[in-house]
CSV table of C-alpha atoms and ligand atoms in Angstrom, one decimal:
chain,number,residue,atom,x,y,z
A,1,MET,CA,8.7,-31.8,-11.6
A,2,GLY,CA,12.2,-30.5,-12.3
A,3,LYS,CA,15.1,-30.3,-10.0
A,4,LEU,CA,14.7,-27.9,-7.1
A,5,LYS,CA,17.0,-25.0,-7.4
A,6,THR,CA,17.8,-24.3,-3.7
A,7,GLN,CA,16.7,-25.0,-0.2
A,8,SER,CA,14.8,-22.8,2.2
A,9,LEU,CA,16.9,-20.7,4.6
A,10,HIS,CA,15.4,-22.7,7.4
A,11,LYS,CA,16.6,-26.0,5.9
A,12,ARG,CA,20.0,-24.5,5.4
A,13,ASP,CA,20.1,-23.3,9.0
A,14,SER,CA,20.9,-19.8,7.7
A,15,ASP,CA,20.9,-17.1,10.4
A,16,LEU,CA,18.7,-15.2,7.9
A,17,ALA,CA,16.0,-17.7,8.7
A,18,GLN,CA,15.6,-15.7,11.9
A,19,SER,CA,13.4,-12.6,11.4
A,20,ASN,CA,15.3,-10.6,14.0
A,21,ARG,CA,18.5,-11.1,12.0
A,22,GLN,CA,16.8,-9.7,8.9
A,23,LEU,CA,15.4,-6.7,10.9
A,24,GLU,CA,18.9,-6.1,12.4
A,25,ILE,CA,20.3,-5.9,8.8
A,26,LEU,CA,17.5,-3.5,7.7
A,27,SER,CA,18.0,-1.2,10.7
A,28,ASN,CA,21.8,-1.0,10.9
A,29,GLY,CA,24.6,-0.1,8.4
A,30,ILE,CA,23.5,2.6,5.9
A,31,PHE,CA,20.3,3.3,7.8
A,32,LYS,CA,21.9,3.6,11.2
A,33,ASN,CA,24.8,5.8,10.1
A,34,GLY,CA,22.5,8.2,8.3
A,35,GLU,CA,23.7,7.5,4.7
A,36,LEU,CA,20.1,6.7,3.9
A,37,PRO,CA,16.9,7.9,5.7
A,38,THR,CA,14.8,5.4,7.5
A,39,PHE,CA,11.4,4.8,6.0
A,40,ALA,CA,9.7,6.4,9.0
A,41,LYS,CA,11.9,9.6,8.6
A,42,LYS,CA,11.2,9.6,4.9
A,43,ILE,CA,7.4,9.4,5.1
A,44,LYS,CA,7.4,11.9,8.0
A,45,GLU,CA,9.3,14.4,5.9
A,46,THR,CA,7.5,13.9,2.6
A,47,THR,CA,3.9,13.0,3.4
A,48,ASN,CA,1.2,13.6,6.0
A,49,HIS,CA,0.9,9.8,6.4
A,50,PHE,CA,3.0,9.4,9.5
A,51,PRO,CA,2.2,7.4,11.5
A,52,LEU,CA,0.9,5.2,8.7
A,53,ARG,CA,-2.7,4.3,9.5
A,54,PRO,CA,-5.2,1.9,7.8
A,55,LYS,CA,-8.1,3.1,5.8
A,56,LYS,CA,-11.2,1.0,5.3
A,57,LEU,CA,-10.5,-2.8,5.5
A,58,GLU,CA,-11.0,-4.3,2.0
A,59,ILE,CA,-8.8,-7.4,1.8
A,60,LEU,CA,-8.4,-10.3,4.1
A,61,GLN,CA,-5.2,-12.2,3.2
A,62,ILE,CA,-4.8,-15.6,4.7
A,63,ASN,CA,-1.6,-17.5,4.6
A,64,VAL,CA,-2.6,-21.2,4.9
A,65,GLY,CA,0.9,-22.5,5.2
A,66,TYR,CA,4.5,-22.1,4.2
A,67,MET,CA,4.8,-25.5,2.5
A,68,CYS,CA,5.5,-25.3,-1.3
A,69,ASN,CA,6.4,-27.7,-4.1
A,70,GLN,CA,8.9,-25.0,-5.3
A,71,VAL,CA,11.9,-23.3,-3.7
A,72,CYS,CA,12.1,-20.1,-5.8
A,73,GLU,CA,15.3,-18.1,-5.5
A,74,HIS,CA,13.6,-14.8,-4.3
A,75,CYS,CA,10.7,-16.2,-2.2
A,76,HIS,CA,9.8,-13.7,0.6
A,77,VAL,CA,8.1,-16.5,2.5
A,78,ASP,CA,11.2,-18.8,2.5
A,79,ALA,CA,8.7,-21.5,1.4
A,80,GLY,CA,9.6,-25.0,0.4
A,81,PRO,CA,8.7,-28.7,0.7
A,82,ASP,CA,10.5,-28.7,4.1
A,83,ARG,CA,8.3,-26.0,5.7
A,84,LYS,CA,5.9,-27.6,8.1
A,85,GLU,CA,3.9,-24.6,9.2
A,86,ILE,CA,0.3,-25.4,8.0
A,87,MET,CA,-3.0,-23.9,9.1
A,88,THR,CA,-5.2,-26.3,11.0
A,89,TRP,CA,-8.9,-26.7,10.4
A,90,GLU,CA,-9.6,-25.2,13.8
A,91,THR,CA,-7.8,-21.9,12.7
A,92,MET,CA,-9.6,-22.1,9.4
A,93,GLU,CA,-12.9,-22.3,11.2
A,94,GLN,CA,-12.0,-19.1,13.1
A,95,CYS,CA,-11.1,-17.5,9.7
A,96,LEU,CA,-14.4,-18.6,8.3
A,97,ASP,CA,-16.3,-16.9,11.1
A,98,VAL,CA,-14.5,-13.7,10.3
A,99,ILE,CA,-15.0,-14.1,6.5
A,100,ARG,CA,-18.8,-14.4,7.1
A,101,ASN,CA,-18.9,-11.2,9.1
A,102,THR,CA,-16.2,-9.0,7.7
A,103,GLY,CA,-16.7,-5.7,5.8
A,104,ALA,CA,-13.9,-6.8,3.4
A,105,HIS,CA,-14.8,-7.5,-0.2
A,106,THR,CA,-11.7,-9.5,-1.1
A,107,LEU,CA,-10.4,-12.8,0.2
A,108,ASP,CA,-6.9,-13.6,-0.8
A,109,LEU,CA,-5.5,-17.1,0.0
A,110,THR,CA,-1.7,-17.5,-0.2
A,111,GLY,CA,1.1,-19.6,1.0
A,112,GLY,CA,3.5,-21.4,0.2
A,113,ALA,CA,1.4,-23.3,-2.2
A,114,PRO,CA,-2.1,-22.9,-0.6
A,115,GLU,CA,-3.3,-26.0,-2.4
A,116,MET,CA,-0.9,-28.2,-0.3
A,117,ASN,CA,-2.8,-27.5,2.9
A,118,PRO,CA,-4.8,-30.7,3.4
A,119,HIS,CA,-8.0,-28.7,4.2
A,120,PHE,CA,-7.6,-26.4,1.2
A,121,LYS,CA,-10.6,-27.7,-0.8
A,122,ARG,CA,-12.9,-27.8,2.2
A,123,PHE,CA,-11.9,-24.3,3.1
A,124,VAL,CA,-12.5,-22.9,-0.4
A,125,GLU,CA,-15.9,-24.6,-0.5
A,126,GLU,CA,-17.0,-23.0,2.7
A,127,ALA,CA,-15.4,-19.6,2.1
A,128,SER,CA,-16.9,-19.4,-1.4
A,129,LYS,CA,-20.4,-19.5,0.2
A,130,ALA,CA,-19.7,-16.4,2.2
A,131,GLY,CA,-20.6,-14.0,-0.6
A,132,ILE,CA,-17.1,-12.3,-0.8
A,133,LYS,CA,-16.9,-10.3,-4.1
A,134,ASP,CA,-13.4,-11.3,-5.2
A,135,PHE,CA,-12.0,-14.6,-4.0
A,136,ILE,CA,-8.3,-14.9,-4.9
A,137,VAL,CA,-6.1,-18.0,-4.8
A,138,ARG,CA,-2.4,-17.4,-5.4
A,139,SER,CA,-1.4,-20.5,-7.3
A,140,ASN,CA,2.1,-21.1,-8.4
A,141,LEU,CA,0.7,-23.0,-11.4
A,142,THR,CA,3.2,-26.0,-11.2
A,143,ILE,CA,1.2,-27.4,-8.3
A,144,ILE,CA,-1.6,-28.1,-10.8
A,145,ARG,CA,0.7,-30.5,-12.6
A,146,ALA,CA,2.8,-31.6,-9.6
A,147,ASN,CA,0.8,-34.7,-8.7
A,148,LYS,CA,-2.3,-36.5,-9.9
A,149,LYS,CA,-4.2,-35.4,-6.8
A,150,TYR,CA,-4.0,-31.8,-8.0
A,151,TYR,CA,-5.0,-32.4,-11.6
A,152,ASP,CA,-8.6,-31.4,-10.9
A,153,LEU,CA,-7.7,-28.0,-9.6
A,154,PRO,CA,-8.7,-26.0,-12.8
A,155,ASP,CA,-12.2,-27.5,-12.6
A,156,PHE,CA,-12.3,-27.0,-8.8
A,157,PHE,CA,-11.3,-23.3,-9.2
A,158,LYS,CA,-13.9,-22.8,-11.9
A,159,LYS,CA,-16.7,-24.5,-9.9
A,160,HIS,CA,-16.1,-22.0,-7.0
A,161,ASN,CA,-15.4,-19.0,-9.3
A,162,VAL,CA,-12.0,-18.5,-7.8
A,163,HIS,CA,-9.8,-15.7,-9.1
A,164,VAL,CA,-6.5,-17.2,-10.0
A,165,VAL,CA,-3.3,-15.1,-9.5
A,166,SER,CA,-0.1,-16.7,-10.5
A,167,SER,CA,3.6,-15.8,-10.6
A,168,MET,CA,5.3,-15.9,-14.0
A,169,PRO,CA,8.6,-14.2,-14.0
A,170,HIS,CA,9.1,-14.3,-17.7
A,171,TRP,CA,7.7,-15.6,-21.0
A,172,THR,CA,11.0,-17.5,-21.7
A,173,ARG,CA,12.0,-20.8,-20.2
A,174,GLY,CA,15.6,-19.7,-19.3
A,175,LYS,CA,14.6,-16.7,-17.2
A,176,THR,CA,11.7,-18.4,-15.5
A,177,ASP,CA,13.6,-21.6,-14.6
A,178,LYS,CA,16.6,-19.5,-13.3
A,179,GLN,CA,14.4,-17.9,-10.7
A,180,ARG,CA,11.9,-20.6,-9.9
A,181,GLY,CA,13.7,-23.9,-10.6
A,182,GLU,CA,14.3,-26.2,-13.5
A,183,GLY,CA,11.1,-27.5,-15.3
A,184,VAL,CA,8.9,-24.7,-13.8
A,185,PHE,CA,8.4,-23.0,-17.1
A,186,ASP,CA,7.1,-26.0,-19.0
A,187,MET,CA,4.7,-27.0,-16.2
A,188,SER,CA,3.5,-23.4,-15.8
A,189,ILE,CA,2.7,-23.2,-19.5
A,190,LYS,CA,0.8,-26.5,-19.4
A,191,ALA,CA,-1.2,-25.3,-16.3
A,192,LEU,CA,-2.0,-22.0,-18.0
A,193,GLN,CA,-3.3,-23.8,-21.1
A,194,GLU,CA,-5.5,-26.0,-18.9
A,195,LEU,CA,-6.9,-22.9,-17.2
A,196,ASN,CA,-7.5,-21.3,-20.6
A,197,GLU,CA,-9.4,-24.4,-21.7
A,198,ARG,CA,-11.8,-23.9,-18.7
A,199,GLY,CA,-12.3,-20.3,-19.8
A,200,TYR,CA,-9.8,-18.7,-17.4
A,201,GLY,CA,-8.1,-15.6,-18.7
A,202,MET,CA,-10.1,-15.4,-21.9
A,203,PRO,CA,-11.3,-12.0,-23.2
A,204,GLY,CA,-14.7,-11.2,-21.6
A,205,SER,CA,-14.6,-14.2,-19.3
A,206,ASP,CA,-15.6,-13.8,-15.6
A,207,LEU,CA,-13.0,-16.4,-14.7
A,208,ARG,CA,-10.1,-14.1,-13.8
A,209,LEU,CA,-6.6,-15.2,-14.5
A,210,ASP,CA,-3.8,-12.6,-13.6
A,211,LEU,CA,-0.1,-13.0,-13.7
A,212,VAL,CA,2.5,-11.5,-11.3
A,213,TYR,CA,5.9,-10.5,-12.6
A,214,ASN,CA,8.8,-9.9,-10.2
A,215,PRO,CA,12.4,-9.0,-11.4
A,216,SER,CA,15.0,-11.8,-11.5
A,217,GLY,CA,17.8,-9.8,-10.1
A,218,ALA,CA,18.7,-6.7,-8.0
A,219,PHE,CA,16.7,-4.3,-10.1
A,220,LEU,CA,13.3,-2.7,-10.0
A,221,PRO,CA,10.5,-3.8,-12.3
A,222,GLY,CA,9.8,-1.8,-15.5
A,223,ASP,CA,6.6,-0.2,-16.6
A,224,GLN,CA,3.7,-2.5,-15.8
A,225,ALA,CA,1.5,-1.6,-18.8
A,226,SER,CA,4.3,-2.2,-21.4
A,227,MET,CA,5.4,-5.4,-19.7
A,228,GLU,CA,1.8,-6.7,-19.8
A,229,LYS,CA,1.8,-6.0,-23.6
A,230,ASP,CA,5.0,-7.9,-24.1
A,231,PHE,CA,3.9,-10.8,-21.9
A,232,LYS,CA,0.5,-11.0,-23.7
A,233,LYS,CA,2.1,-11.0,-27.2
A,234,ALA,CA,4.8,-13.6,-26.4
A,235,LEU,CA,2.5,-16.0,-24.5
A,236,LEU,CA,-0.2,-15.8,-27.2
A,237,GLU,CA,2.2,-16.2,-30.1
A,238,ASP,CA,4.4,-18.9,-28.6
A,239,PHE,CA,1.8,-21.0,-26.7
A,240,GLY,CA,-1.7,-19.7,-27.5
A,241,ILE,CA,-2.1,-18.5,-23.9
A,242,GLN,CA,-4.3,-15.6,-22.8
A,243,PHE,CA,-4.6,-13.9,-19.4
A,244,HIS,CA,-6.2,-10.8,-18.0
A,245,SER,CA,-3.7,-8.5,-16.2
A,246,LEU,CA,-0.1,-8.6,-15.3
A,247,PHE,CA,0.9,-7.2,-11.9
A,248,ALA,CA,4.6,-6.0,-11.7
A,249,ILE,CA,5.8,-6.2,-8.2
A,250,THR,CA,9.1,-5.1,-6.6
A,251,ASN,CA,11.1,-7.7,-4.6
A,252,LEU,CA,11.2,-6.7,-1.0
A,253,PRO,CA,14.6,-7.0,0.7
A,254,ILE,CA,13.6,-9.8,3.1
A,255,ALA,CA,14.0,-13.6,3.4
A,256,ARG,CA,15.5,-15.3,0.4
A,257,PHE,CA,15.7,-12.1,-1.7
A,258,LEU,CA,17.7,-10.5,1.2
A,259,ASP,CA,19.9,-13.5,1.2
A,260,TYR,CA,20.5,-13.2,-2.5
A,261,LEU,CA,21.2,-9.5,-2.2
A,262,ILE,CA,23.8,-10.1,0.5
A,263,ALA,CA,25.4,-13.1,-1.2
A,264,SER,CA,25.7,-11.2,-4.5
A,265,GLU,CA,27.0,-8.1,-2.7
A,266,ASN,CA,24.1,-6.1,-4.1
A,267,TYR,CA,22.3,-5.2,-0.8
A,268,GLU,CA,23.5,-1.6,-0.4
A,269,ASP,CA,23.1,-0.8,-4.1
A,270,TYR,CA,19.5,-2.2,-4.1
A,271,MET,CA,18.6,-0.2,-1.0
A,272,TYR,CA,19.9,2.9,-2.7
A,273,GLN,CA,17.8,2.1,-5.8
A,274,LEU,CA,14.7,1.7,-3.6
A,275,VAL,CA,15.3,4.9,-1.7
A,276,ASP,CA,16.1,6.8,-5.0
A,277,ALA,CA,12.9,5.5,-6.6
A,278,TYR,CA,10.8,6.5,-3.5
A,279,ASN,CA,7.5,8.0,-4.6
A,280,PRO,CA,5.6,9.8,-1.8
A,281,ALA,CA,2.3,9.5,-3.9
A,282,ALA,CA,2.5,5.7,-3.5
A,283,VAL,CA,2.4,5.8,0.4
A,284,GLU,CA,-1.3,6.5,0.6
A,285,ASN,CA,-2.2,3.2,-1.1
A,286,VAL,CA,0.3,0.7,0.1
A,287,MET,CA,-1.2,-2.7,0.7
A,288,CYS,CA,-1.3,-2.5,4.5
A,289,THR,CA,-3.7,0.4,4.4
A,290,ASN,CA,-6.6,-1.8,3.3
A,291,THR,CA,-5.4,-5.3,4.2
A,292,ILE,CA,-5.1,-7.6,7.2
A,293,SER,CA,-2.8,-10.6,6.8
A,294,ILE,CA,-3.5,-13.7,8.8
A,295,SER,CA,-0.7,-16.2,9.4
A,296,TRP,CA,-0.9,-20.0,9.4
A,297,ASP,CA,-1.3,-20.0,13.1
A,298,GLY,CA,-4.0,-17.3,13.2
A,299,TYR,CA,-1.9,-14.3,14.2
A,300,LEU,CA,-2.6,-10.9,12.6
A,301,PHE,CA,-0.2,-8.7,10.6
A,302,ASP,CA,-0.3,-5.5,8.6
A,303,CYS,CA,0.8,-7.4,5.5
A,304,ASP,CA,2.4,-10.7,4.4
A,305,PHE,CA,5.9,-9.1,4.5
A,306,ASN,CA,5.5,-8.0,8.1
A,307,GLN,CA,4.2,-11.6,8.8
A,308,MET,CA,7.5,-13.0,7.5
A,309,LEU,CA,9.5,-10.5,9.6
A,310,GLU,CA,7.3,-11.5,12.6
A,311,LEU,CA,6.2,-7.9,13.2
A,312,PRO,CA,2.7,-8.3,14.6
A,313,VAL,CA,-0.1,-5.7,14.4
A,314,ALA,CA,0.2,-2.9,16.9
A,315,SER,CA,-3.3,-3.6,18.3
A,316,LYS,CA,-4.8,-5.2,21.4
A,317,VAL,CA,-6.3,-7.7,18.9
A,318,LYS,CA,-3.5,-10.1,18.0
A,319,HIS,CA,-5.2,-13.3,16.9
A,320,ILE,CA,-8.1,-14.2,14.5
A,321,ARG,CA,-10.1,-15.7,17.4
A,322,ASP,CA,-10.3,-12.3,19.0
A,323,TYR,CA,-11.0,-10.5,15.7
A,324,ASN,CA,-12.6,-7.0,16.0
A,325,GLU,CA,-12.5,-4.9,12.8
A,326,ASP,CA,-13.1,-1.6,14.6
A,327,LEU,CA,-10.3,-2.1,17.1
A,328,LEU,CA,-8.0,-3.3,14.3
A,329,ASN,CA,-8.8,-0.3,12.1
A,330,ASP,CA,-7.6,1.9,15.0
A,331,ARG,CA,-3.9,1.1,14.9
A,332,ASN,CA,-0.6,2.4,13.6
A,333,ILE,CA,1.0,0.2,10.9
A,334,VAL,CA,4.4,-1.3,11.8
A,335,ILE,CA,7.0,-0.1,9.3
A,336,SER,CA,10.7,-0.7,8.7
A,337,GLN,CA,13.1,-0.2,5.8
A,338,HIS,CA,11.6,-3.1,3.7
A,339,CYS,CA,8.6,-0.8,3.2
A,340,TYR,CA,10.7,1.1,0.6
A,341,GLY,CA,9.9,-1.8,-1.7
A,342,CYS,CA,6.2,-0.8,-1.6
A,343,THR,CA,6.8,2.9,-2.5
A,344,ALA,CA,9.4,2.6,-5.3
A,345,GLY,CA,8.4,4.1,-8.6
A,346,ALA,CA,4.7,3.6,-9.2
A,347,GLY,CA,4.6,1.6,-5.9
A,348,SER,CA,4.0,-2.0,-5.5
A,349,SER,CA,1.6,-4.4,-3.8
A,350,CYS,CA,0.5,-7.9,-4.4
A,351,GLN,CA,-2.0,-6.4,-6.8
A,352,GLY,CA,0.8,-4.6,-8.7
A,353,THR,CA,1.2,-0.8,-9.2
A,354,VAL,CA,-0.5,1.4,-6.6
A,355,ALA,CA,0.1,4.9,-8.0
A,356,GLU,CA,0.3,6.5,-11.4
B,401,SF4,S1,7.7,-17.7,-4.5
B,401,SF4,FE1,5.7,-18.8,-4.3
B,401,SF4,S2,6.0,-20.7,-5.6
B,401,SF4,FE2,8.0,-19.9,-5.1
B,401,SF4,S3,8.7,-20.9,-3.3
B,401,SF4,FE3,7.7,-19.0,-2.6
B,401,SF4,S4,5.6,-19.6,-2.2
B,401,SF4,FE4,6.5,-21.2,-3.5
B,402,SF4,S1,5.9,-3.8,3.6
B,402,SF4,FE1,3.9,-4.0,4.5
B,402,SF4,S2,3.8,-2.5,6.2
B,402,SF4,FE2,5.5,-1.9,4.8
B,402,SF4,S3,4.5,-0.5,3.4
B,402,SF4,FE3,4.5,-2.5,2.4
B,402,SF4,S4,2.5,-3.3,2.9
B,402,SF4,FE4,2.9,-1.6,4.3
């Protein structure tokens, strides 16, 4: 594939690779001196959702490792080829036990590039037998074309009726490659065409193919519905590509996006934008209210963002091996200022907008 754009914060030995440094930044400065209200204060004053509590568990999100063939500029995982955190088969077996017995209807595999976990296929094969209604794999698309050993992924996904959700920051080469690395656009287009050939993303097809858009700079996403129209028109006209839905998500100020905000001197301005766009109606349906996130080493978090900030669930149950859905449902969700990214405008989750 093309030249990698950057390195992970870990590889660069950046102090932002440490989650406590990120949390310090999010808690101090404009939030400490009262210029902006903390997220806790804001939801306390404007909703009856403080403390934030989970509703019924619907989604198990499993992060099978931080290794990725890409090093996208705004990655909230700080993923890259140098990341060695990979879920073992033993932890996967513990996840499978839970998947077979959970009340959740959706299983969501993420990474890194989840396909780079050496047990990925075996895990998908086993998990797909559990009768979960919606089985999502978050594929960065380029992995399908990165190496011969991945060329069969479109057929593999189809065989197991996997729902493919993929990032696609823009329908043009320039904007996509700027955010995700040189050569990413062309490989993504090729991968999307291959998925379409298997029936993915086609009108009326049960083989779901959705795209995720996130802004390429220090600004919030536009209207999801109109962006979806623009993406559909451009990808169809230029490349004959079809897909089902576009999810527009807000970049959360953590990991490499936080690094970008600080380096470009946009951090305070971006936090003002997030707080200005705060929508109390979005609080009720933020992702953590129906999701449990499991890390590569089996620990439990309220969401993937809290996982990256190393903020574990506030529950007696900390690890997948001790999983207990009732106990987990009886917890307060751990919040900080990054949560403003989930409540800006129409709200944002890994599944796009959460409020009208
Ligand atoms: S955003 Fe996705 S594709 Fe890009 S580096 Fe992060 S995990 Fe990999
Ligand atoms: S960042 Fe996580 S904990 Fe905070 S509101 Fe969003 S989903 Fe919930």
